[in-house]
Coordinates of C-alpha atoms in Angstrom, one line a residue:
M1 CA 21.0 35.2 15.9
A2 CA 19.5 32.0 14.5
K3 CA 15.7 31.8 14.8
R4 CA 14.5 28.8 16.7
I5 CA 12.0 26.7 14.8
P6 CA 9.3 25.4 17.1
E7 CA 8.9 21.7 17.2
P8 CA 5.8 20.3 15.5
T9 CA 2.9 19.7 17.8
T10 CA 0.2 17.0 17.5
L11 CA -3.5 17.7 18.2
P12 CA -4.7 16.2 21.5
R13 CA -6.6 13.0 21.0
E14 CA -10.4 12.9 21.6
R15 CA -11.3 11.7 25.1
A16 CA -13.3 8.5 25.1
F17 CA -15.3 6.9 27.9
L18 CA -16.0 3.1 27.6
V19 CA -19.3 1.3 28.5
G20 CA -19.5 -2.5 28.7
V21 CA -22.8 -4.4 29.3
E22 CA -23.2 -8.1 29.9
I23 CA -26.6 -9.4 28.9
Y24 CA -27.2 -12.7 30.8
Q25 CA -28.9 -14.7 28.0
E26 CA -26.3 -13.7 25.4
K27 CA -23.3 -16.0 24.9
N28 CA -20.0 -14.2 24.4
L29 CA -16.6 -15.7 23.8
L30 CA -14.8 -13.1 26.0
S31 CA -15.7 -12.1 29.6
L32 CA -17.0 -8.6 30.2
D33 CA -13.6 -7.3 31.4
D34 CA -11.7 -8.9 28.5
S35 CA -14.1 -7.6 25.9
L36 CA -13.8 -4.1 27.4
A37 CA -10.0 -4.4 27.4
E38 CA -10.2 -5.3 23.7
L39 CA -12.5 -2.3 23.1
A40 CA -9.8 -0.1 24.7
L41 CA -7.3 -1.4 22.1
L42 CA -9.8 -0.6 19.4
V43 CA -10.2 2.9 20.7
D44 CA -6.5 3.4 20.8
T45 CA -6.2 2.2 17.2
A46 CA -8.9 4.7 16.2
G47 CA -6.8 7.5 17.6
L48 CA -8.8 8.2 20.8
E49 CA -7.7 8.3 24.4
V50 CA -9.5 6.2 27.0
V51 CA -10.3 8.3 30.1
G52 CA -12.6 5.9 32.0
E53 CA -14.9 2.9 31.8
M54 CA -18.1 1.6 33.3
T55 CA -19.9 -1.8 33.3
Q56 CA -23.3 -3.2 34.0
K57 CA -24.9 -6.6 34.0
L58 CA -28.5 -6.8 32.8
D59 CA -31.2 -9.4 32.1
R60 CA -32.1 -7.5 28.9
P61 CA -31.2 -4.1 27.4
N62 CA -33.3 -1.1 28.4
P63 CA -35.6 -0.4 25.4
E64 CA -34.8 3.3 25.4
T65 CA -31.2 3.8 26.6
Y66 CA -29.8 0.2 26.6
I67 CA -28.4 0.7 30.1
G68 CA -30.6 1.4 33.1
S69 CA -31.7 5.0 33.9
G70 CA -29.6 5.1 37.1
K71 CA -26.5 4.1 35.1
V72 CA -27.3 6.8 32.5
E73 CA -27.2 9.4 35.3
E74 CA -23.9 7.9 36.6
L75 CA -22.5 7.9 33.1
K76 CA -23.4 11.6 32.6
A77 CA -21.6 12.5 35.8
L78 CA -18.5 10.4 34.9
A79 CA -18.4 11.9 31.4
E80 CA -18.5 15.4 32.8
E81 CA -15.9 14.6 35.4
T82 CA -13.4 13.1 32.8
L83 CA -14.2 15.7 30.1
A84 CA -15.2 12.8 27.8
Q85 CA -16.0 13.9 24.2
V86 CA -17.0 10.4 23.0
I87 CA -18.9 7.6 24.8
V88 CA -18.2 4.2 23.2
F89 CA -20.4 1.2 23.9
D90 CA -18.9 -2.3 23.6
N91 CA -22.4 -3.5 22.5
E92 CA -24.2 -2.6 19.2
L93 CA -26.8 0.0 19.8
N94 CA -29.9 0.2 17.7
P95 CA -30.9 3.6 16.3
R96 CA -33.4 4.4 19.1
H97 CA -30.8 3.7 21.8
Q98 CA -28.4 6.1 20.0
R99 CA -30.9 8.9 19.5
E100 CA -32.1 8.7 23.2
L101 CA -28.6 8.7 24.6
E102 CA -27.4 11.5 22.4
S103 CA -30.4 13.7 23.3
L104 CA -29.6 13.0 27.0
F105 CA -25.8 13.8 26.7
G106 CA -26.2 16.9 24.5
E107 CA -24.3 18.0 21.4
K108 CA -20.9 18.2 23.1
V109 CA -20.7 14.4 23.5
R110 CA -21.0 11.8 20.7
V111 CA -22.3 8.3 21.4
I112 CA -21.0 5.5 19.2
D113 CA -20.8 1.7 19.5
R114 CA -18.3 -1.0 18.7
T115 CA -19.5 -1.3 15.2
A116 CA -19.1 2.4 14.4
L117 CA -15.7 2.3 16.0
I118 CA -14.5 -0.7 13.8
L119 CA -16.0 1.0 10.7
D120 CA -13.9 4.1 11.6
I121 CA -10.7 2.1 11.9
F122 CA -11.4 0.3 8.6
A123 CA -11.9 3.7 7.0
Q124 CA -8.5 4.8 8.2
H125 CA -6.7 1.7 7.1
A126 CA -8.3 1.1 3.7
H127 CA -5.8 2.2 1.0
T128 CA -6.9 0.4 -2.2
S129 CA -9.9 1.5 -4.2
E130 CA -11.5 -1.9 -3.5
G131 CA -11.0 -1.6 0.2
M132 CA -12.4 2.0 0.3
L133 CA -15.4 0.9 -1.7
Q134 CA -16.1 -1.9 0.8
V135 CA -15.7 0.3 3.8
E136 CA -17.9 3.0 2.3
L137 CA -20.7 0.6 1.6
A138 CA -20.5 -0.8 5.2
Q139 CA -20.6 2.8 6.6
Y140 CA -23.6 3.8 4.5
E141 CA -25.6 0.7 5.4
Y142 CA -24.8 1.1 9.1
Y143 CA -25.8 4.8 9.2
L144 CA -28.9 4.7 6.9
P145 CA -31.3 3.9 9.8
R146 CA -29.4 6.4 12.0
L147 CA -29.7 9.5 9.7
T148 CA -30.3 12.2 12.2
R149 CA -27.3 14.0 13.8
Q150 CA -25.1 11.1 12.7
W151 CA -25.1 12.2 9.1
T152 CA -22.4 14.9 9.6
H153 CA -20.2 12.2 11.2
L154 CA -20.7 9.9 8.1
A155 CA -20.1 12.7 5.6
R156 CA -16.7 13.3 7.3
Q157 CA -15.7 9.7 7.4
A158 CA -17.3 7.7 4.5
G159 CA -14.7 6.1 2.3
G160 CA -11.9 7.1 4.6
G161 CA -12.6 10.8 4.0
G162 CA -12.3 10.5 0.2
G163 CA -14.2 12.6 -2.3
R164 CA -16.5 9.8 -3.6
S165 CA -19.1 9.9 -1.0
G166 CA -20.2 13.5 -1.3
S167 CA -22.4 15.4 1.1
V168 CA -26.2 15.6 1.5
G169 CA -25.7 19.3 2.2
G170 CA -25.0 19.8 -1.5
V171 CA -28.5 18.6 -2.5
G172 CA -30.5 21.8 -3.4
L173 CA -33.8 20.4 -4.7
R174 CA -36.4 18.4 -3.0
G175 CA -39.6 16.7 -4.2
P176 CA -43.0 18.1 -3.0
G177 CA -43.4 17.7 0.7
E178 CA -40.1 16.0 1.2
T179 CA -38.2 16.7 4.4
Q180 CA -34.4 17.0 4.4
L181 CA -34.2 13.6 6.2
E182 CA -36.2 12.0 3.4
V183 CA -33.8 13.6 0.8
D184 CA -30.9 12.3 2.8
R185 CA -32.2 8.8 3.0
R186 CA -33.0 8.7 -0.7
Q187 CA -29.5 9.8 -1.6
V188 CA -27.9 7.3 0.7
R189 CA -30.0 4.5 -0.8
A190 CA -28.9 5.5 -4.2
K191 CA -25.3 5.6 -3.1
I192 CA -25.6 2.1 -1.6
S193 CA -27.1 0.8 -4.8
H194 CA -24.2 2.4 -6.8
L195 CA -21.5 0.9 -4.4
K196 CA -23.0 -2.6 -4.7
K197 CA -22.8 -2.4 -8.4
E198 CA -19.2 -1.3 -8.3
L199 CA -18.4 -4.2 -5.8
E200 CA -20.1 -6.7 -8.1
K201 CA -17.5 -5.6 -10.8
V202 CA -14.8 -6.2 -8.2
R203 CA -16.3 -9.6 -7.4
A204 CA -16.4 -10.6 -11.1
R205 CA -12.8 -9.5 -11.5
R206 CA -11.7 -11.5 -8.5
E207 CA -13.6 -14.6 -9.9
R208 CA -11.7 -14.3 -13.2
Y209 CA -8.4 -14.1 -11.3
R210 CA -9.3 -17.2 -9.3
A211 CA -10.3 -19.1 -12.5
Q212 CA -7.0 -18.2 -14.0
R213 CA -5.1 -19.5 -11.0
K214 CA -7.0 -22.8 -11.1
R215 CA -6.2 -23.2 -14.8
N216 CA -2.5 -22.6 -13.8
R217 CA -2.9 -25.3 -11.2
I218 CA -1.3 -23.1 -8.5
P219 CA -3.0 -23.8 -5.1
T220 CA -4.0 -20.9 -2.9
V221 CA -3.4 -20.7 0.9
A222 CA -5.4 -18.1 2.7
L223 CA -4.0 -16.8 6.0
V224 CA -6.8 -16.2 8.5
G225 CA -6.8 -15.3 12.1
Y226 CA -7.8 -12.9 14.8
T227 CA -6.7 -9.3 14.3
N228 CA -3.1 -8.8 15.4
A229 CA -2.3 -12.6 15.4
G230 CA 0.7 -12.0 13.2
K231 CA -0.5 -12.9 9.7
S232 CA 1.3 -10.2 7.8
T233 CA 4.5 -10.8 9.7
L234 CA 4.2 -14.5 8.9
L235 CA 3.7 -13.7 5.2
N236 CA 6.7 -11.4 5.2
R237 CA 8.8 -14.2 6.7
I238 CA 7.6 -16.9 4.3
A239 CA 7.6 -14.8 1.1
K240 CA 10.6 -12.6 2.0
T241 CA 8.5 -9.4 1.4
E242 CA 7.9 -6.2 3.4
I243 CA 4.2 -5.9 3.8
Y244 CA 3.2 -3.4 6.4
A245 CA 2.8 -5.1 9.8
A246 CA 2.4 -3.5 13.2
D247 CA 1.5 -4.5 16.7
Q248 CA -2.0 -3.1 16.6
L249 CA -5.5 -4.2 15.7
F250 CA -6.4 -4.1 12.0
A251 CA -2.9 -2.8 11.0
T252 CA -3.5 -4.2 7.5
L253 CA -6.9 -4.3 5.8
D254 CA -6.4 -4.8 2.0
P255 CA -5.6 -8.4 1.0
T256 CA -2.1 -9.2 -0.4
T257 CA -1.1 -12.3 -2.4
R258 CA 2.5 -13.6 -2.9
R259 CA 3.8 -16.6 -4.7
V260 CA 6.0 -18.9 -2.6
E261 CA 8.3 -21.6 -3.8
M262 CA 8.6 -24.7 -1.6
S263 CA 10.9 -27.7 -1.5
G264 CA 10.2 -30.4 -4.1
G265 CA 9.6 -27.8 -6.8
Y266 CA 6.1 -27.0 -5.5
A267 CA 4.6 -23.6 -5.5
A268 CA 1.7 -21.9 -3.8
L269 CA 0.0 -18.5 -3.6
L270 CA -0.3 -17.1 0.0
T271 CA -3.0 -14.5 0.6
D272 CA -3.1 -12.3 3.7
T273 CA -6.6 -11.4 4.6
V274 CA -8.4 -9.0 6.9
G275 CA -8.2 -10.0 10.6
F276 CA -11.3 -11.2 12.4
I277 CA -12.6 -10.1 15.8
Q278 CA -15.4 -11.1 18.1
K279 CA -18.7 -9.3 17.4
L280 CA -17.5 -8.6 13.9
P281 CA -20.2 -6.3 12.4
T282 CA -22.6 -8.0 10.0
T283 CA -22.4 -4.9 7.8
L284 CA -18.7 -5.5 7.4
V285 CA -19.1 -9.2 6.6
A286 CA -21.6 -8.3 3.9
A287 CA -19.6 -5.4 2.4
F288 CA -16.4 -7.4 2.4
R289 CA -18.0 -10.4 0.6
A290 CA -15.7 -10.0 -2.5
T291 CA -12.6 -10.1 -0.3
L292 CA -13.9 -12.9 2.0
E293 CA -14.6 -15.0 -1.0
E294 CA -10.8 -15.3 -1.4
I295 CA -11.0 -17.3 1.8
A296 CA -14.0 -19.4 0.8
E297 CA -12.4 -20.3 -2.5
A298 CA -8.9 -21.1 -1.1
D299 CA -7.4 -24.6 -1.3
L300 CA -6.1 -24.5 2.3
L301 CA -6.6 -22.2 5.3
L302 CA -3.6 -21.3 7.5
H303 CA -5.2 -20.2 10.8
V304 CA -2.7 -18.0 12.6
V305 CA -3.2 -17.9 16.4
D306 CA -1.4 -15.7 18.9
I307 CA -0.6 -18.4 21.4
S308 CA 0.8 -15.8 23.8
H309 CA -2.6 -14.1 24.2
P310 CA -4.5 -15.1 27.4
N311 CA -7.7 -15.5 25.3
A312 CA -6.1 -17.5 22.5
M313 CA -8.7 -20.2 22.5
A314 CA -11.6 -17.7 22.5
Q315 CA -10.0 -15.9 19.6
F316 CA -9.6 -19.2 17.8
E317 CA -13.3 -19.9 18.2
A318 CA -14.3 -16.4 17.1
V319 CA -12.4 -17.0 13.8
Q320 CA -14.0 -20.5 13.4
Q321 CA -17.5 -19.0 13.8
T322 CA -16.8 -16.4 11.1
L323 CA -15.4 -19.0 8.7
Q324 CA -18.6 -20.9 9.1
E325 CA -20.6 -17.7 8.5
I326 CA -18.9 -17.1 5.2
G327 CA -19.1 -20.7 4.0
A328 CA -15.4 -21.7 4.4
S329 CA -15.7 -24.3 7.1
H330 CA -15.3 -27.2 4.6
I331 CA -11.7 -26.1 3.6
P332 CA -8.8 -28.0 5.1
V333 CA -7.1 -26.1 7.9
L334 CA -3.5 -25.9 9.3
T335 CA -3.0 -24.0 12.5
A336 CA 0.1 -21.9 13.2
L337 CA 0.5 -21.2 16.9
N338 CA 2.4 -18.0 16.6
K339 CA 4.5 -15.9 19.0
V340 CA 5.9 -18.8 21.0
D341 CA 9.0 -16.6 21.6
R342 CA 6.8 -14.5 23.9
L343 CA 6.0 -17.4 26.2
K344 CA 7.8 -17.7 29.5
D345 CA 8.1 -21.4 28.7
P346 CA 8.2 -22.0 24.9
D347 CA 7.7 -25.7 25.5
A348 CA 4.2 -24.9 26.8
A349 CA 3.1 -24.3 23.2
Q350 CA 3.9 -28.0 22.5
A351 CA 1.5 -29.0 25.3
V352 CA -1.5 -27.4 23.7
L353 CA -0.9 -28.5 20.1
E354 CA -3.5 -31.2 20.4
N355 CA -6.2 -28.6 21.2
Y356 CA -5.8 -27.2 17.7
P357 CA -6.3 -28.9 14.3
Q358 CA -3.0 -29.7 12.4
A359 CA -1.0 -27.4 14.6
V360 CA 2.6 -26.2 14.4
A361 CA 4.3 -23.9 17.0
I362 CA 6.1 -21.0 15.4
S363 CA 7.4 -17.5 15.8
A364 CA 7.0 -15.4 12.7
T365 CA 9.4 -12.7 14.0
K366 CA 12.2 -15.1 15.1
G367 CA 11.7 -17.8 12.3
I368 CA 11.1 -20.6 14.8
G369 CA 9.2 -23.5 13.4
I370 CA 8.9 -22.1 9.8
P371 CA 10.5 -25.0 8.1
A372 CA 8.2 -27.4 9.8
L373 CA 5.2 -25.2 8.9
M374 CA 6.2 -25.1 5.2
S375 CA 6.6 -28.8 5.2
K376 CA 3.1 -29.2 6.5
I377 CA 1.7 -26.8 3.9
A378 CA 3.4 -28.8 1.1
Q379 CA 2.2 -32.1 2.5
E380 CA -1.4 -30.8 2.8
L381 CA -1.4 -29.3 -0.7
Y382 CA 0.4 -32.0 -2.6
E383 CA 0.7 -35.2 -0.6
T384 CA -2.5 -35.7 1.4
Y385 CA -5.2 -37.5 -0.5
T386 CA -8.9 -37.6 0.4
P387 CA -11.3 -40.4 -0.6
I388 CA -14.2 -39.0 -2.7
Q389 CA -17.0 -40.1 -5.0
L390 CA -18.5 -37.8 -7.6
W391 CA -21.2 -37.5 -10.2
L392 CA -19.7 -35.3 -12.9
P393 CA -21.9 -34.1 -15.8
Y394 CA -20.1 -34.3 -19.2
Q395 CA -20.1 -30.5 -19.4
Q396 CA -17.6 -30.6 -16.5
G397 CA -14.9 -32.1 -18.7
Q398 CA -12.3 -29.8 -17.1
L399 CA -12.9 -31.2 -13.7
L400 CA -12.8 -34.7 -15.0
S401 CA -9.4 -34.0 -16.6
L402 CA -8.3 -32.5 -13.3
F403 CA -9.3 -35.6 -11.4
H404 CA -7.3 -37.8 -13.8
E405 CA -4.2 -35.5 -13.7
A406 CA -4.0 -34.8 -10.0
G407 CA -5.9 -37.6 -8.4
Q408 CA -6.0 -41.4 -8.2
V409 CA -9.0 -42.9 -10.1
E410 CA -10.2 -46.2 -8.6
K411 CA -13.6 -46.6 -10.4
I412 CA -15.4 -44.9 -13.2
E413 CA -18.8 -45.5 -14.7
H414 CA -20.2 -43.7 -17.7
G415 CA -24.0 -43.0 -17.6
R416 CA -26.5 -40.8 -19.3
G417 CA -25.4 -37.2 -18.9
G418 CA -22.2 -37.8 -16.9
V419 CA -19.8 -40.1 -15.1
L420 CA -19.8 -41.6 -11.6
I421 CA -16.2 -41.5 -10.5
S422 CA -14.5 -42.5 -7.2
G423 CA -11.0 -42.4 -6.0
R424 CA -8.7 -40.1 -4.1
I425 CA -7.7 -36.4 -4.7
P426 CA -5.4 -34.0 -3.0
G427 CA -7.1 -32.3 -0.1
R428 CA -6.5 -28.9 -1.7
L429 CA -8.9 -29.8 -4.6
V430 CA -11.8 -31.0 -2.5
A431 CA -13.5 -27.6 -2.5
Q432 CA -13.6 -27.5 -6.3
F433 CA -15.5 -30.8 -6.4
K434 CA -17.8 -30.0 -3.5
E435 CA -21.1 -29.5 -5.4
Y436 CA -20.6 -32.7 -7.4
Q437 CA -20.1 -35.1 -4.4
A438 CA -22.6 -38.0 -4.7
A439 CA -22.9 -41.6 -3.8
H440 CA -24.8 -42.3 -7.0
P441 CA -26.1 -40.5 -10.1
P442 CA -29.2 -38.4 -9.9
K443 CA -32.3 -40.5 -10.7
E444 CA -33.0 -38.6 -13.9
Q445 CA -29.4 -39.4 -15.1
E446 CA -29.4 -43.1 -14.4
A447 CA -28.9 -45.2 -17.5

């Protein structure tokens, strides 16, 4: 008689209880309910199961437990009732809040915040050595002031569970009078310093690649947008590639660049970048500086918006805020209003085009509007000229040559140390000349 092979089983997911707090003086792009719904999607992406939620509105956070003492008791009862193993706050908790709450809930329940949750998702989705380095740095910087019980959680997750991070438990020697916590902190600071040096090498390498691209005169288009807006799907459609894309938050993390040929013999490099989200942790923005510089150095930004999402405009504004934070607000922008095929009335997308800069309604999955979008990209990169006046030092002969080759010179005056040049250049080149824009030469350079 044939032996029946049992079907593989999956481990039950950890049970998570969500807590959302609205602080009256804080301005948020999403409502309390919408932000909590987004947190539920993040929890699901992290592999946890939502078993309940609770909200509170406050003038200011409680200095000890963030939420009020009465709500803490209510939360303890709800956590016991739902058998919750993890309590996830939608707001960022400071180390004191976390310590107080964990002491109240006991060792069977972990307390984390939105930042820790996003760090965990990033750790799961980082696959390249660069991506893992950046995530690991963000994790260490986040957990350094929280080095108590949280250390075991970090040792398990840092770097996506890789072997680089090591464990403080392996440290056998201490200095005179040092506590284990001091040893832990010293080792973490050393690790942070090492990771920053490694990422500086990554940054320098990326800078060399960008310089090579500029020498080759191939413009770069960075795809930006809220997480799950459809950037990877759009890149797959345009470049005819098969980059991983899924209907979930932060499905892709590591940047991908593809060369795209356009009509008229033009070419461009399209780079898919990490998705943004409201309340994006500052530790992540800092750690991902090398990657985000790909955006800040692009010739054109293609902002992909999920127009079918009820909070499309709030998501658009969240991305705009982040672009400003990383110094990319000066770069020309095209907007792709994606997922029009999901609208009950696809023509409704046309009605909101004027609310977004340089917008085209598309569907990356169905191919709707792609020719019009590609035409807009080519026009912006190669046909749209911007008036500009510059003071270029003679040492910047390469930029002067670029202006003559790609732009339209209207007036040029040679002075002591450089030239004053005015004319028109393609919009994609404006960023390269930004630091030399001037109405007249510096006083010390005037003839």
